[in-house]
Coordinates of C-alpha atoms and ligand atoms in Angstrom, one line a residue:
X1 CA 2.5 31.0 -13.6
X2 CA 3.9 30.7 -10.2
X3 CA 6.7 28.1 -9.6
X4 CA 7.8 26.3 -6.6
X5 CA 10.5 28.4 -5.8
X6 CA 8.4 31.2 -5.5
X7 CA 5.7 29.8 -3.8
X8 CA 4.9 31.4 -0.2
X9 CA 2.9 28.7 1.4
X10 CA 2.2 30.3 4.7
X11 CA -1.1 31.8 4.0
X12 CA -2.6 28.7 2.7
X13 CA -1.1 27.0 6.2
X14 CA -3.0 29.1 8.0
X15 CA -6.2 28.4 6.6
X16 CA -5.4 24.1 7.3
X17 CA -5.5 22.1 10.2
X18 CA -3.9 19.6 8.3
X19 CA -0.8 20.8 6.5
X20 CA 1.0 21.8 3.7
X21 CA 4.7 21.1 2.2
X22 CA 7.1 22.6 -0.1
X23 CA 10.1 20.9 -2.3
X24 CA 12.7 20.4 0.4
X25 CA 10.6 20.6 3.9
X26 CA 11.1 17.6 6.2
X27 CA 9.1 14.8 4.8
X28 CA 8.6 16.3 1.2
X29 CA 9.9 12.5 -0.5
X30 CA 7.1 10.8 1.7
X31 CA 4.8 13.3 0.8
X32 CA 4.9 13.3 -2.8
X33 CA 5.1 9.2 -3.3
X34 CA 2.2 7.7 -4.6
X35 CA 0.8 3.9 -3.9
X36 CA 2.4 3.5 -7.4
X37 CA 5.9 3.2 -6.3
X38 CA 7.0 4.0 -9.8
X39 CA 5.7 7.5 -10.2
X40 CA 8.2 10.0 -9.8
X41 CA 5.6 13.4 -8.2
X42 CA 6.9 16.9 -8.5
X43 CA 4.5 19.1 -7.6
X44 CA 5.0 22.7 -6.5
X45 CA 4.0 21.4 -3.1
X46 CA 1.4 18.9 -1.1
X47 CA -1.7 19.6 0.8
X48 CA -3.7 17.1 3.4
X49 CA -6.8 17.8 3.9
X50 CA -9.0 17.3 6.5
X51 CA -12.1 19.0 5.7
X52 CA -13.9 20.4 2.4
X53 CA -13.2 23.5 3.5
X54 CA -9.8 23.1 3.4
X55 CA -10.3 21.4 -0.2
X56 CA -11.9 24.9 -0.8
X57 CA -9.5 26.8 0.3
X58 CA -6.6 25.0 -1.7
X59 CA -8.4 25.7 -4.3
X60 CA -8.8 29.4 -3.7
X61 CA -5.4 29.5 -2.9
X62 CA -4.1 28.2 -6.3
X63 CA -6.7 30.1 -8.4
X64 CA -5.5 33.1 -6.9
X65 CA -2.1 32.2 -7.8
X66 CA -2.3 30.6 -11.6
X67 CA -2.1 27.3 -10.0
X68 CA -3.7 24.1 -10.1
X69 CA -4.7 21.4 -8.2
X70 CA -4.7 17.5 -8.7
X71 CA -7.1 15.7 -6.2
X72 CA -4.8 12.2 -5.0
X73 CA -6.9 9.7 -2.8
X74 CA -4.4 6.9 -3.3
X75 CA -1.9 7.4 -5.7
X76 CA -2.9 4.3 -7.9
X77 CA -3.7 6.4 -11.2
X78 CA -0.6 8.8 -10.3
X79 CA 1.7 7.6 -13.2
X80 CA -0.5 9.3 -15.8
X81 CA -0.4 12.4 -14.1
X82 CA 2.0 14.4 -16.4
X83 CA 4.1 17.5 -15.4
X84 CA 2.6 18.8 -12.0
X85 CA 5.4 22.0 -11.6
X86 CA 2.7 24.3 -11.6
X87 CA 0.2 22.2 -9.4
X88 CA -0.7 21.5 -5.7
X89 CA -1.2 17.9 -5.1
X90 CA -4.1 17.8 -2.8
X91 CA -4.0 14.3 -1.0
X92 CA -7.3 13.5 0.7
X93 CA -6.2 10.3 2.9
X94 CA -6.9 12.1 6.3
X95 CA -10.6 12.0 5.1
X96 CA -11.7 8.3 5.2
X97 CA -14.9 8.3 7.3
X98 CA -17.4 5.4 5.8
X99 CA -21.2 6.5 6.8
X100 CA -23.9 3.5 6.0
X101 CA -27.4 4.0 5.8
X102 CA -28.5 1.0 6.2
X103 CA -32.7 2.2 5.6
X104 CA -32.3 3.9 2.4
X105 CA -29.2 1.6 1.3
X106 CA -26.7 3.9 0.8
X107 CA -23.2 4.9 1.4
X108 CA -21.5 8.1 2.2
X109 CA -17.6 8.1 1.8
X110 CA -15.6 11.3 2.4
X111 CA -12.9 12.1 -0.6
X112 CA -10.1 9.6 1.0
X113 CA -12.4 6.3 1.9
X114 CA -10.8 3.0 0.4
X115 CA -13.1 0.6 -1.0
X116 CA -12.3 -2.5 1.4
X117 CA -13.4 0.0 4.7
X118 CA -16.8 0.5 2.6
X119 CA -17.0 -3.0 1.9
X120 CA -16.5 -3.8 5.5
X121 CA -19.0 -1.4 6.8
X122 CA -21.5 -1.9 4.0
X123 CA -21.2 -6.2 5.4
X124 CA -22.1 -5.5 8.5
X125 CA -25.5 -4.9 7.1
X126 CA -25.4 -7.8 4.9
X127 CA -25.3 -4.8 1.9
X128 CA -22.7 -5.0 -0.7
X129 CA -21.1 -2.2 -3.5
X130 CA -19.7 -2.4 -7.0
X131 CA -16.1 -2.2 -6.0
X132 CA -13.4 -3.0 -7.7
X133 CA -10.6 -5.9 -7.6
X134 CA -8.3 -4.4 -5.3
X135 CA -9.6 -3.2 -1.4
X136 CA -7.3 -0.3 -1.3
X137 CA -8.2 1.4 -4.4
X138 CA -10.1 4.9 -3.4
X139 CA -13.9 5.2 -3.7
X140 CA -13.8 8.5 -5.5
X141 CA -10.6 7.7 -8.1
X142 CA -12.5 4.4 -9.0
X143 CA -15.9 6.3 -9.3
X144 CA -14.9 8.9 -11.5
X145 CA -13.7 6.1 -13.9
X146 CA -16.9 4.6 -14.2
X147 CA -15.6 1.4 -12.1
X148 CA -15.7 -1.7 -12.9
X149 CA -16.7 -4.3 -10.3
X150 CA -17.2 -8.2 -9.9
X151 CA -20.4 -7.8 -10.1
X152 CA -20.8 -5.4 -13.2
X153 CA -22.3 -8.0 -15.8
X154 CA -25.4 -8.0 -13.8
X155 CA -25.2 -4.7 -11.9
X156 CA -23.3 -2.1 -14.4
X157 CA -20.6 0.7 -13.6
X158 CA -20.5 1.3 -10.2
X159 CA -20.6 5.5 -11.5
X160 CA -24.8 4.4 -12.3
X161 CA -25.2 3.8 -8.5
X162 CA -24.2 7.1 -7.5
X163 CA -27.1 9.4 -5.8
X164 CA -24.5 12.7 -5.0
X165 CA -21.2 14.2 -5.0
X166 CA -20.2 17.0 -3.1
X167 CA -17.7 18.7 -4.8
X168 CA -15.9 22.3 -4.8
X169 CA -15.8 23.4 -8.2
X170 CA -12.7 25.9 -9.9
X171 CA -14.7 28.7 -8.1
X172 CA -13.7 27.5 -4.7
X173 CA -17.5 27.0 -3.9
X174 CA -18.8 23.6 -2.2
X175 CA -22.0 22.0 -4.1
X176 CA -23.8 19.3 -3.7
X177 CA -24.0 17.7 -6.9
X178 CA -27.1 15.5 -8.4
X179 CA -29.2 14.1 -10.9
X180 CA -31.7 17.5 -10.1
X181 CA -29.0 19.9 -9.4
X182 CA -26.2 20.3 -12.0
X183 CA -27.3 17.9 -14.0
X184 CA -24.4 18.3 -16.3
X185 CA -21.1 18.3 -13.7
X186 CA -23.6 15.4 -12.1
X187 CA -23.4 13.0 -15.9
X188 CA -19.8 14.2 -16.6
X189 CA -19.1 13.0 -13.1
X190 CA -20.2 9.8 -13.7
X191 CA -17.5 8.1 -15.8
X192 CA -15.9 11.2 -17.1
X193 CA -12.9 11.5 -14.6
X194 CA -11.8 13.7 -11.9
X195 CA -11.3 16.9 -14.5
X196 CA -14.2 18.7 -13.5
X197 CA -14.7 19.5 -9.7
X198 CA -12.5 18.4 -6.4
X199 CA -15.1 15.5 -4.7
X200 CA -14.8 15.9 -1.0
X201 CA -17.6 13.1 -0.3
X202 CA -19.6 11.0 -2.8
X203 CA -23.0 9.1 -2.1
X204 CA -24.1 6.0 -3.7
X205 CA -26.3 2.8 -3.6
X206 CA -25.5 -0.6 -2.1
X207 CA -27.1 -3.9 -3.0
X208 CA -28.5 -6.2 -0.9
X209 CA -26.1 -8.9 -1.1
X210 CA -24.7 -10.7 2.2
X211 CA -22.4 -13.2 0.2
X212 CA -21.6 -14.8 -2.9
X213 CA -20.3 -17.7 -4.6
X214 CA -16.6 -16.9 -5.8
X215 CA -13.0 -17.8 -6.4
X216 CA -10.2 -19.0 -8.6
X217 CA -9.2 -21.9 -10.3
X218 CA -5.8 -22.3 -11.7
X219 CA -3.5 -24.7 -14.3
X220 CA 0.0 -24.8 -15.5
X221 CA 0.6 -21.5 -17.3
X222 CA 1.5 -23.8 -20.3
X223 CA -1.8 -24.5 -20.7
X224 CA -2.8 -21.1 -21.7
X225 CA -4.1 -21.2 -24.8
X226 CA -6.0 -24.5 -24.3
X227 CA -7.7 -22.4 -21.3
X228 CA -8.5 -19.4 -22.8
X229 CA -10.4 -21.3 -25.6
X230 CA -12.4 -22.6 -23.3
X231 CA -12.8 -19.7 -20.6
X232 CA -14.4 -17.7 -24.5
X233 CA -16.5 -20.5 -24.8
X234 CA -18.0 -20.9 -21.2
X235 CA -18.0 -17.1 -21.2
X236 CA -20.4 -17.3 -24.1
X237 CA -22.6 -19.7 -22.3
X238 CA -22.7 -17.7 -18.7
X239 CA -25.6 -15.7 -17.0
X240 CA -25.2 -12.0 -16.1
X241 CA -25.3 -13.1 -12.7
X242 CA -21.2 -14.0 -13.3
X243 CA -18.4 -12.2 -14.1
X244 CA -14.4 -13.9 -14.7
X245 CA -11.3 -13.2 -15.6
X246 CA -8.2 -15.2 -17.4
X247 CA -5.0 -14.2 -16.8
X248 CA -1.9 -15.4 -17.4
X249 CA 0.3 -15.3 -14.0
X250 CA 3.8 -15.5 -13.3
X251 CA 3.5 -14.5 -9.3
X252 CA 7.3 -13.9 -7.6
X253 CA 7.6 -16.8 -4.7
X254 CA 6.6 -14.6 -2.1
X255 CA 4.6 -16.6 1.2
X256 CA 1.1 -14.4 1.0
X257 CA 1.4 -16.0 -3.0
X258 CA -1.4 -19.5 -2.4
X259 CA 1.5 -22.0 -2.7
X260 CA 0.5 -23.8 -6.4
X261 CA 1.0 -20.6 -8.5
X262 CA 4.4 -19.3 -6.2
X263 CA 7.3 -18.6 -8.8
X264 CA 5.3 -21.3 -11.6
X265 CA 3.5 -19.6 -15.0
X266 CA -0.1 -20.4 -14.5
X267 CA -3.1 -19.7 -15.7
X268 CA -6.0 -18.9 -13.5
X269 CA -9.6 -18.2 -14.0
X270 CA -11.4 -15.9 -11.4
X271 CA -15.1 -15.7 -11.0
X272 CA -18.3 -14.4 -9.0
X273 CA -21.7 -15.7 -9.3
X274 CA -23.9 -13.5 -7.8
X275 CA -26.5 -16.3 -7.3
X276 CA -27.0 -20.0 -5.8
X277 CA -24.2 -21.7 -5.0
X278 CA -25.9 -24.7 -6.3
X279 CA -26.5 -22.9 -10.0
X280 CA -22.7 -21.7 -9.4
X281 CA -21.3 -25.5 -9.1
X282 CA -23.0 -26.4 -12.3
X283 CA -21.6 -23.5 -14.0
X284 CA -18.1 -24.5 -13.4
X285 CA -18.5 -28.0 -13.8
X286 CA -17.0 -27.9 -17.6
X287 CA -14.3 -26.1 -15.9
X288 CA -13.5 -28.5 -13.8
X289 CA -14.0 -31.1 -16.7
X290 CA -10.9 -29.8 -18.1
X291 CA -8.9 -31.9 -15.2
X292 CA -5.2 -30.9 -13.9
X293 CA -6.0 -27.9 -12.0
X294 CA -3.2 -26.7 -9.3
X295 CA -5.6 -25.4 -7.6
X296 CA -9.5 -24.7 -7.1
X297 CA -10.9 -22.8 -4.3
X298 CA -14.6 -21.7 -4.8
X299 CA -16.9 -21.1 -1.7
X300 CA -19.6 -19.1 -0.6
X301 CA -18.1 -16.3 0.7
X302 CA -19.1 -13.0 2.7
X303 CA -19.2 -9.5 0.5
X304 CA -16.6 -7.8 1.9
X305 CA -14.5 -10.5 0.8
X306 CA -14.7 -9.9 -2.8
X307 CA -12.1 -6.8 -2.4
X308 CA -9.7 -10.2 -2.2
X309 CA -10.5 -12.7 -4.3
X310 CA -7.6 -11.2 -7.0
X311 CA -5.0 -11.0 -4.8
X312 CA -4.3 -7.7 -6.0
X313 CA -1.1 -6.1 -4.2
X314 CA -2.8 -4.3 -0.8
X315 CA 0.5 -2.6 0.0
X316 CA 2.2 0.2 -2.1
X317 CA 4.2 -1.0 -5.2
X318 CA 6.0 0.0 -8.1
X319 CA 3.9 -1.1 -11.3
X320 CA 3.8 -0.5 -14.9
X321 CA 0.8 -1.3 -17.1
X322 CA -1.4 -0.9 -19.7
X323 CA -4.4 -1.9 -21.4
X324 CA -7.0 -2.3 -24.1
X325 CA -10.5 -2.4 -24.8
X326 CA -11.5 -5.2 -27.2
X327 CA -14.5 -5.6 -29.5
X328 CA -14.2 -9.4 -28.8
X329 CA -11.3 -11.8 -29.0
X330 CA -11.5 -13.7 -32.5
X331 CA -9.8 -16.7 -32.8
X332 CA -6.9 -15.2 -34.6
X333 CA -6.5 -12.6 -32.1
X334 CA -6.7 -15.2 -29.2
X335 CA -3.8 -17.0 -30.5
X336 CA -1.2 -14.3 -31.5
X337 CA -2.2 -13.0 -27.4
X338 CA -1.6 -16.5 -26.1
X339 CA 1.8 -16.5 -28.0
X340 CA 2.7 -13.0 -26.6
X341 CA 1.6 -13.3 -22.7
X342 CA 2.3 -17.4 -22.4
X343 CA 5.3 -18.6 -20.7
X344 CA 6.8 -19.8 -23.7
X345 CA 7.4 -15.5 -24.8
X346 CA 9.8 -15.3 -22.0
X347 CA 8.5 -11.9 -20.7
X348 CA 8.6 -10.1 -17.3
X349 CA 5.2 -9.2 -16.8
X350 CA 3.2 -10.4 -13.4
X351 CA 0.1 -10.3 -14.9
X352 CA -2.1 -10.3 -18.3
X353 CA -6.2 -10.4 -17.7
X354 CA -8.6 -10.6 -19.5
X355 CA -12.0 -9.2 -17.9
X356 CA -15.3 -10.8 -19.6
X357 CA -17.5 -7.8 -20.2
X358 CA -21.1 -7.3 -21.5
X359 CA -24.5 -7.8 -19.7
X360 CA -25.7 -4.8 -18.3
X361 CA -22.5 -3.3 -18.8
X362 CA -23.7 -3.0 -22.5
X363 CA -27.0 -1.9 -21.5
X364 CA -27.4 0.7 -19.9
X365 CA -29.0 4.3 -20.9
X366 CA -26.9 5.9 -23.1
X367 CA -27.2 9.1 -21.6
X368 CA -27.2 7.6 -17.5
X369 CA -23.3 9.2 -17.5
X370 CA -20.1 10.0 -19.1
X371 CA -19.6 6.5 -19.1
X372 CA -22.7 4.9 -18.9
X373 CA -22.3 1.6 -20.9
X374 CA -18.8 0.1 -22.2
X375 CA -19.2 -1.6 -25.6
X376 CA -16.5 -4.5 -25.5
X377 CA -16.3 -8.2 -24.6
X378 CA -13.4 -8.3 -22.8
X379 CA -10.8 -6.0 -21.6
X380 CA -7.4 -6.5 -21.4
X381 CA -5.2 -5.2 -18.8
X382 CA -1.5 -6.4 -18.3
X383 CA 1.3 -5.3 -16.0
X384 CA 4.6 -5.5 -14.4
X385 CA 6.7 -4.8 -11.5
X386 CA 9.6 -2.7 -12.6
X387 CA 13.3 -3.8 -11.0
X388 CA 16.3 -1.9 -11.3
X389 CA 16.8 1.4 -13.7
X390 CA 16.3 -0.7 -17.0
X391 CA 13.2 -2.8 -15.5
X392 CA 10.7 -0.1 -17.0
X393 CA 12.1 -0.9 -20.9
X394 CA 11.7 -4.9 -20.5
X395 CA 7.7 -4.0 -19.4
X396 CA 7.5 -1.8 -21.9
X397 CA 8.3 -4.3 -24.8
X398 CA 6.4 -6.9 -23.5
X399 CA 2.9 -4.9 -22.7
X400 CA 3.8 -3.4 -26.6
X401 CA 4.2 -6.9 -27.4
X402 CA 0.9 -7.9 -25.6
X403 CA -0.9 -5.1 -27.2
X404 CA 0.0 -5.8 -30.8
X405 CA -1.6 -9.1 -30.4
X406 CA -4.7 -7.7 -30.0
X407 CA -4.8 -4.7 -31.9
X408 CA -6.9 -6.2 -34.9
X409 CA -10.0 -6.5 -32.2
X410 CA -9.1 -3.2 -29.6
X411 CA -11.7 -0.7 -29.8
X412 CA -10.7 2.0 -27.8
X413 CA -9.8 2.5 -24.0
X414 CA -11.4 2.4 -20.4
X415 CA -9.9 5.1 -18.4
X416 CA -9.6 3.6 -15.2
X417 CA -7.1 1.1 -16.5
X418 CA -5.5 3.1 -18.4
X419 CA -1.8 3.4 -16.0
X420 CA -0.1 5.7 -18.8
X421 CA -1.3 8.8 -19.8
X422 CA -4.0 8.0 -22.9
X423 CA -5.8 10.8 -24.9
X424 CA -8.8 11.0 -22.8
X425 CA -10.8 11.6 -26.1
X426 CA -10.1 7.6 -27.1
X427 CA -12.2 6.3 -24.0
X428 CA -15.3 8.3 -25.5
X429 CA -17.5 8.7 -28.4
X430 CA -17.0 11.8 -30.0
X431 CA -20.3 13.6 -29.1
X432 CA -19.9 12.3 -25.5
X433 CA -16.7 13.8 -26.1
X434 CA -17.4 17.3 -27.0
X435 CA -21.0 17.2 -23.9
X436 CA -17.3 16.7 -21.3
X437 CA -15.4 19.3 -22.9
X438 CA -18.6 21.9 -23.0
X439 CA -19.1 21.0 -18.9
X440 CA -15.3 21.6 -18.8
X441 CA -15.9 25.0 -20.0
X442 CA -18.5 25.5 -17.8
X443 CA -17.4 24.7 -14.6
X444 CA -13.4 24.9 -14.7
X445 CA -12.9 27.4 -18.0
X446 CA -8.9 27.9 -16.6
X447 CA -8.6 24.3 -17.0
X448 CA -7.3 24.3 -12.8
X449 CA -8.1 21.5 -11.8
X450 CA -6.1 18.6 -13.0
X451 CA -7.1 15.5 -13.6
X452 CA -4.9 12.0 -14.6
X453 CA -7.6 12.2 -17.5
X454 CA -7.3 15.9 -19.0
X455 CA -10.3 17.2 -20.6
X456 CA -9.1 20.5 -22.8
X457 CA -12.2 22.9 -22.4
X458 CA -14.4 23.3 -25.7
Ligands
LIG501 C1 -4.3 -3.0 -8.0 C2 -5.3 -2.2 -8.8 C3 -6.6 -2.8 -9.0 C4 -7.6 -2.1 -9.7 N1 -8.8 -2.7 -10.0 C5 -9.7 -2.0 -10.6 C6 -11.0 -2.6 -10.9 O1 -11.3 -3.8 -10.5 N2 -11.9 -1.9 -11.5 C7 -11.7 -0.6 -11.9 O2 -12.6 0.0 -12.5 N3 -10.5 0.0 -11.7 C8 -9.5 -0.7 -11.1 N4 -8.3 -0.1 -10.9 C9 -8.1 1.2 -11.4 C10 -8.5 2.3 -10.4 O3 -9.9 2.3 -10.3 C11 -8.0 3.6 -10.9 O4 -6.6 3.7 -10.9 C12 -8.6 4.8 -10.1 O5 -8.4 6.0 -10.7 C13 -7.9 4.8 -8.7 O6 -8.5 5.8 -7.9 P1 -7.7 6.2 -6.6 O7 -8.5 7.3 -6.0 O8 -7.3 5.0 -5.8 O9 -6.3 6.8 -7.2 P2 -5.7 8.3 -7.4 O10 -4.4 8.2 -8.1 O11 -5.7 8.9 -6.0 O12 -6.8 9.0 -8.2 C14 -6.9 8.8 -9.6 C15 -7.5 10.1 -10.2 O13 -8.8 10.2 -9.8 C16 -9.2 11.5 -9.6 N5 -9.5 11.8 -8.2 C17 -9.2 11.0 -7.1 N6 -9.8 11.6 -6.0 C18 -10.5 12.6 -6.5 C19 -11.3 13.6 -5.8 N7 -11.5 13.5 -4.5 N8 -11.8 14.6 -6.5 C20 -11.6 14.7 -7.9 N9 -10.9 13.8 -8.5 C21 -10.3 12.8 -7.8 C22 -8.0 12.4 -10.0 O14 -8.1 12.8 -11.3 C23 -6.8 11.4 -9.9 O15 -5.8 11.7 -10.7 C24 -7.3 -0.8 -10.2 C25 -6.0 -0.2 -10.0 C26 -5.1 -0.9 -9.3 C27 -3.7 -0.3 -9.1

């Protein structure tokens, strides 16, 4: 296998009009950091691409060469990326261009399109899509992973909406990808991770939905296990047409942090109704029952502006996570996780949530995609903001501690949350499990391209 030191980039440079680096050229420590300040990059060098054909020729050029290649939109799932010393990090950012259809109701977004631009251009039409929590999360990365969106308890994985990929496969071909042609690289696309074929665009459905009725409302973090009993039992009462969070919060006193939760434990509950705002007022009135809120901002409010209703950091930052999938929260379980993310446990993490799942998310054709349906109640997803060389041990402990609580009632994993490398296997059942590894096989049989979510071939 070649290694960096060997590595004579000049014939791949003249096939780019964007460009390509190795260890030690000017800008080399820009070029390998990832949005995720905390991962530490080594690849044998970095690509931007401009164009699928220069995706295609990468590709070519590391085949060739008995390297691979790890497709990076954003950077946010880079910490589970692994070793990459014998891998060219192919960042797609350059290619960003949004394309809406406004007659047919789709979207076309090149390999390096963020979800707030396709929210933004999708608005203008008064359309909507299944994004996730966070505007500057990439359309692809989030894609691949199923993606799991404020609106999935009525409207599923945003990975069931999608029409085409166009892809270059191990081979260094281009394809266009669909439900008619490659069937099989089209399902293990959907949900399966970005192990299979470099994307260079993707196409997918938009809803008609102009605005929606959304927000947070927030209480003393001491609170928390009063709260969470009674975010379960409103979550048991709600229509598909909503989807919430909980989460604990303890948010650094920073000025873009809304003033009541600034450097105080809270807990906040987050929703969207996709529906009246008059059904939506009704909904949250036992919420509001519970008195003593720090703060409660709900309002009709225009699509694109559901990328933001998390607060979710928009600018590059060092953070540590981890999650679980959970059958559903029992009573016992709610109490030991209340005890272990509460104020009172004295831990550094930012954030714990908890995402309320079901709906259509646990109804959809078994066989619509890699990851079609997700068969949990809620997920649970906490994190923290590493400080200083010892700031990644603290986290650690805590998110172990976080996890314990609920291990009686986890049931496996959901890839796109997962920050630290998981066996990929865990997020699947096991025949789903061996369809991936036989398309694997198929289409990538050197195992070249590399994926944050390896899938061994069968
Ligand atoms: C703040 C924050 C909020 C989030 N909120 C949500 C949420 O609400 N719902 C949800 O489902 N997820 C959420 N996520 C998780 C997110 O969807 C995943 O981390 C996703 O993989 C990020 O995709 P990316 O392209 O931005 O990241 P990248 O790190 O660039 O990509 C992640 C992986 O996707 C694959 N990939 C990316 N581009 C391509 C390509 N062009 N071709 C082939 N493979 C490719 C690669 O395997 C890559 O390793 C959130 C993450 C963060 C950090």
């Amino acid at each position: 296998m070649t290694t960096d030191a060997s590595l004579d980039l000049s014939p791949l440079r003249a096939a780019l009009r964007g460009h390509a680096l190795a260890p030690g050229d000017d800008g080399w420590d820009a070029a390998r950091q990832a949005w995720n300040l905390a991962a530490d990059l080594r690849p044998a060098a970095v690509v931007y691409a401009e164009e699928a054909a220069e995706i295609a020729a990468t590709m070519r050029f590391a085949g060739e060469r008995g390297l691979r290649v790890a497709m990076q939109g954003t950077g946010h799932g880079a910490p589970a990326l692994g070793d990459l010393s014998d891998t060219l990090l192919l960042k797609t950012q350059r290619m960003a261009a949004v394309e809406i259809d406004p007659a047919r109701r789709v979207a076309r977004a090149q390999a390096g399109a963020l979800w707030g631009d396709v929210a933004v251009s999708a608005g203008r039409h008064g359309l909507a899509a299944l994004h996730g929590s966070s505007p500057d999360v990439g359309v692809v990365g989030y894609t691949l992973g199923g993606g799991l969106s404020w609106l999935a308890r009525r409207h599923g994985l945003a990975s069931s909406k999608v029409v085409a990929f166009e892809v270059v496969t191990a081979d260094g071909a281009q394809r266009r990808v669909t439900a008619d042609a490659d069937a099989d690289l089209f399902w293990a696309l959907r949900g399966g991770g970005g192990a299979f074929a470099l994307v260079t665009a993707i196409e997918f459905e938009l809803l008609p939905l102009a605005e929606a009725f959304a927000g947070t409302i927030a209480w003393p973090g001491e609170r928390g296990a009063e709260l969470l009993a009674a975010w379960r039992e409103w979550t048991a009462t709600l229509p598909d047409a909503t989807t919430s969070s909980f989460r604990w919060l303890q948010l650094p006193p920073l000025p873009e942090v809304p003033e009541p939760l600034r450097g105080r434990p809270t807990v906040a509950i987050t929703a969207v109704h996709d529906g009246p705002a008059t059904e939506a007022d009704a909904l949250l009135a036992s919420l509001r029952a519970l008195g003593g809120a720090t703060l409660d901002r709900f309002a009709v409010l225009p699509a694109p502006a559901l990328c933001h209703i998390n607060g979710d950091p928009e600018q590059p930052t060092p953070a540590f996570g981890d999650h679980a999938l959970l059958s559903a929260l029992d009573d016992a379980a709610a109490a030991a996780l209340s005890a272990a993310a509460g104020p009172e446990a004295g831990h550094p993490l930012v954030g714990v949530e908890l995402r309320h799942l079901g709906g259509a998310l646990g109804r959809a054709p078994r066989d619509a995609g890699a990851l079609a349906w997700i068969d949990g109640e809620q997920l649970l997803f906490a994190f923290g903001i590493p400080m200083g060389p010892d700031g990644g041990v603290a986290i650690r402990s805590a998110l172990d501690g976080v996890l314990a609580a609920v291990a009686p009632v986890r049931s496996g994993s959901v890839l796109n949350f997962a920050d630290t490398p998981v066996e990929t296997a865990s997020a699947f059942d096991a025949e789903t499990w061996r369809r991936l590894q036989q398309v694997k096989a198929a289409v990538d049989p050197g195992d070249l391209i590399r994926s944050n979510r390896p899938v061994p071939p069968a």
